[in-house]
Amino acid sequence: MLRLIGVGNRWRGDDAAGLVVAARVRAQLPGAVDVVEHEGEPIDLIEACAGAQTTWLVDAVCSGAQPGVLHRLDASDRPLPAELFRLSTHRLGLHDALELARALGRLPPRVVVYGIEGSRFEAGCPLSPPVAAAAERLADALIEEVTACASLR
């Protein structure tokens, strides 16, 4: 099973980027990939990944790079850099949830993580223009990546 999980908070500006990507992919590829918009605790990602062979995760990041920069990381066999995913309103972040899943033997065989560099995370803000443009580019790229992966099955 193929699964795409958009992570974020739609009420906190650029933190909604992962949710925007997930919604766009769902609209373009209905049925080709299981799409989840995840706004809950990062620890719940362990269950959200259950049963998938390939999982793509999309989240906003704050590493100090220019807003809208895309980061692509393969977390299948090595940890994510914790400093890239330190932004979280929860006690555990995406990095912690994936490492816990790995320790428990519950990480899917293939996990690709995309981080969209954000800049505005205040409550009530819309996506900043560079992040909105990056989310659109990433959704298009993921549509191609998911389609290619689905055709190999």
CSV table of C-alpha atoms in Angstrom, one decimal:
chain,number,residue,atom,x,y,z
A,1,MET,CA,0.0,0.0,0.0
A,2,LEU,CA,1.2,3.5,-0.8
A,3,ARG,CA,0.4,6.3,1.7
A,4,LEU,CA,1.1,10.0,1.7
A,5,ILE,CA,0.8,11.8,5.1
A,6,GLY,CA,0.6,15.6,5.2
A,7,VAL,CA,1.5,16.8,8.7
A,8,GLY,CA,0.6,20.2,10.1
A,9,ASN,CA,-1.8,22.6,11.7
A,10,ARG,CA,-4.0,24.5,9.3
A,11,TRP,CA,-4.4,27.4,11.7
A,12,ARG,CA,-0.7,28.2,12.1
A,13,GLY,CA,0.5,29.8,8.9
A,14,ASP,CA,3.2,27.8,7.1
A,15,ASP,CA,2.7,24.9,9.4
A,16,ALA,CA,-0.3,24.0,7.1
A,17,ALA,CA,2.0,23.3,4.1
A,18,GLY,CA,1.9,19.5,4.5
A,19,LEU,CA,-1.9,19.5,4.7
A,20,VAL,CA,-2.1,21.6,1.5
A,21,VAL,CA,0.2,19.2,-0.4
A,22,ALA,CA,-1.9,16.2,0.9
A,23,ALA,CA,-5.2,17.7,-0.2
A,24,ARG,CA,-3.8,18.5,-3.7
A,25,VAL,CA,-2.4,15.0,-4.2
A,26,ARG,CA,-5.7,13.5,-3.0
A,27,ALA,CA,-7.6,15.6,-5.6
A,28,GLN,CA,-5.3,14.6,-8.4
A,29,LEU,CA,-4.8,10.9,-7.6
A,30,PRO,CA,-8.0,9.6,-6.1
A,31,GLY,CA,-7.6,6.0,-5.2
A,32,ALA,CA,-3.9,5.7,-6.3
A,33,VAL,CA,-2.5,6.5,-2.9
A,34,ASP,CA,-4.0,6.5,0.6
A,35,VAL,CA,-3.8,10.2,1.7
A,36,VAL,CA,-3.9,11.2,5.3
A,37,GLU,CA,-4.1,14.8,6.6
A,38,HIS,CA,-2.6,14.5,10.1
A,39,GLU,CA,-3.2,17.4,12.5
A,40,GLY,CA,-2.8,15.4,15.7
A,41,GLU,CA,0.0,14.3,18.0
A,42,PRO,CA,3.2,13.2,16.1
A,43,ILE,CA,3.2,10.0,18.1
A,44,ASP,CA,0.0,9.0,16.3
A,45,LEU,CA,2.0,8.9,13.1
A,46,ILE,CA,3.1,5.4,14.1
A,47,GLU,CA,-0.5,4.2,13.6
A,48,ALA,CA,-0.9,6.4,10.5
A,49,CYS,CA,2.0,4.6,8.8
A,50,ALA,CA,0.7,1.1,9.7
A,51,GLY,CA,0.3,-1.3,6.8
A,52,ALA,CA,2.0,0.9,4.2
A,53,GLN,CA,4.9,-0.4,2.2
A,54,THR,CA,5.9,3.1,1.0
A,55,THR,CA,5.1,6.2,3.0
A,56,TRP,CA,5.7,9.9,2.0
A,57,LEU,CA,5.5,12.4,4.8
A,58,VAL,CA,5.3,16.1,4.2
A,59,ASP,CA,5.8,18.7,7.0
A,60,ALA,CA,6.9,22.3,7.5
A,61,VAL,CA,10.4,22.7,8.8
A,62,CYS,CA,12.4,25.6,10.2
A,63,SER,CA,16.1,25.1,9.7
A,64,GLY,CA,17.1,28.7,8.8
A,65,ALA,CA,17.0,28.2,5.1
A,66,GLN,CA,15.0,30.5,2.8
A,67,PRO,CA,11.2,30.0,3.0
A,68,GLY,CA,10.0,27.7,0.4
A,69,VAL,CA,13.2,25.6,0.2
A,70,LEU,CA,12.3,21.9,-0.2
A,71,HIS,CA,14.2,19.2,1.7
A,72,ARG,CA,13.9,15.5,0.7
A,73,LEU,CA,15.2,12.8,3.0
A,74,ASP,CA,15.0,9.1,3.0
A,75,ALA,CA,14.3,7.9,6.5
A,76,SER,CA,14.0,4.2,5.5
A,77,ASP,CA,17.3,3.2,7.0
A,78,ARG,CA,18.7,6.2,8.9
A,79,PRO,CA,17.3,8.8,11.3
A,80,LEU,CA,16.2,12.2,10.1
A,81,PRO,CA,18.4,15.1,11.2
A,82,ALA,CA,16.7,16.2,14.5
A,83,GLU,CA,17.6,19.8,14.0
A,84,LEU,CA,15.6,20.0,10.8
A,85,PHE,CA,12.4,18.8,12.4
A,86,ARG,CA,12.8,20.6,15.8
A,87,LEU,CA,9.7,22.8,15.2
A,88,SER,CA,6.8,21.3,16.9
A,89,THR,CA,4.0,22.4,19.2
A,90,HIS,CA,4.0,18.9,20.7
A,91,ARG,CA,6.4,17.2,23.1
A,92,LEU,CA,7.5,14.8,20.4
A,93,GLY,CA,8.1,15.9,16.9
A,94,LEU,CA,8.2,14.0,13.5
A,95,HIS,CA,11.8,13.0,14.1
A,96,ASP,CA,11.0,11.4,17.5
A,97,ALA,CA,7.8,9.7,16.2
A,98,LEU,CA,9.7,8.1,13.3
A,99,GLU,CA,12.6,6.9,15.5
A,100,LEU,CA,10.1,5.4,18.0
A,101,ALA,CA,8.4,3.6,15.1
A,102,ARG,CA,11.9,2.3,14.0
A,103,ALA,CA,12.7,1.1,17.5
A,104,LEU,CA,9.4,-0.7,17.7
A,105,GLY,CA,9.8,-2.3,14.3
A,106,ARG,CA,6.8,-0.5,13.0
A,107,LEU,CA,8.5,1.8,10.4
A,108,PRO,CA,7.3,1.1,6.9
A,109,PRO,CA,10.0,-0.4,4.6
A,110,ARG,CA,10.3,2.8,2.6
A,111,VAL,CA,9.8,6.3,4.2
A,112,VAL,CA,10.5,9.5,2.3
A,113,VAL,CA,10.2,12.7,4.2
A,114,TYR,CA,9.7,16.1,2.5
A,115,GLY,CA,10.2,19.3,4.6
A,116,ILE,CA,9.0,22.6,3.3
A,117,GLU,CA,11.0,25.5,4.8
A,118,GLY,CA,8.5,27.8,6.5
A,119,SER,CA,8.8,31.3,8.0
A,120,ARG,CA,5.4,32.3,9.5
A,121,PHE,CA,3.9,30.0,12.1
A,122,GLU,CA,1.7,32.5,14.0
A,123,ALA,CA,-1.9,31.5,14.7
A,124,GLY,CA,-4.4,32.7,12.1
A,125,CYS,CA,-1.8,33.5,9.3
A,126,PRO,CA,-2.2,32.1,5.8
A,127,LEU,CA,0.6,30.3,4.0
A,128,SER,CA,3.4,32.7,3.1
A,129,PRO,CA,3.7,33.1,-0.7
A,130,PRO,CA,7.1,31.2,-1.0
A,131,VAL,CA,5.7,28.3,1.0
A,132,ALA,CA,2.4,28.2,-1.0
A,133,ALA,CA,4.5,28.1,-4.2
A,134,ALA,CA,6.7,25.3,-2.8
A,135,ALA,CA,3.7,23.3,-1.7
A,136,GLU,CA,2.3,23.5,-5.2
A,137,ARG,CA,5.7,22.4,-6.7
A,138,LEU,CA,6.0,19.6,-4.2
A,139,ALA,CA,2.4,18.3,-4.9
A,140,ASP,CA,3.2,18.2,-8.6
A,141,ALA,CA,6.4,16.3,-8.0
A,142,LEU,CA,4.7,13.9,-5.6
A,143,ILE,CA,1.9,13.2,-8.1
A,144,GLU,CA,4.7,12.1,-10.5
A,145,GLU,CA,6.6,10.1,-7.9
A,146,VAL,CA,3.5,8.3,-6.6
A,147,THR,CA,2.3,7.6,-10.2
A,148,ALA,CA,5.7,6.1,-11.1
A,149,CYS,CA,5.7,4.0,-7.9
A,150,ALA,CA,2.1,2.8,-8.4
A,151,SER,CA,3.0,1.7,-12.0
A,152,LEU,CA,5.8,-0.6,-10.7
A,153,ARG,CA,3.3,-2.6,-8.6
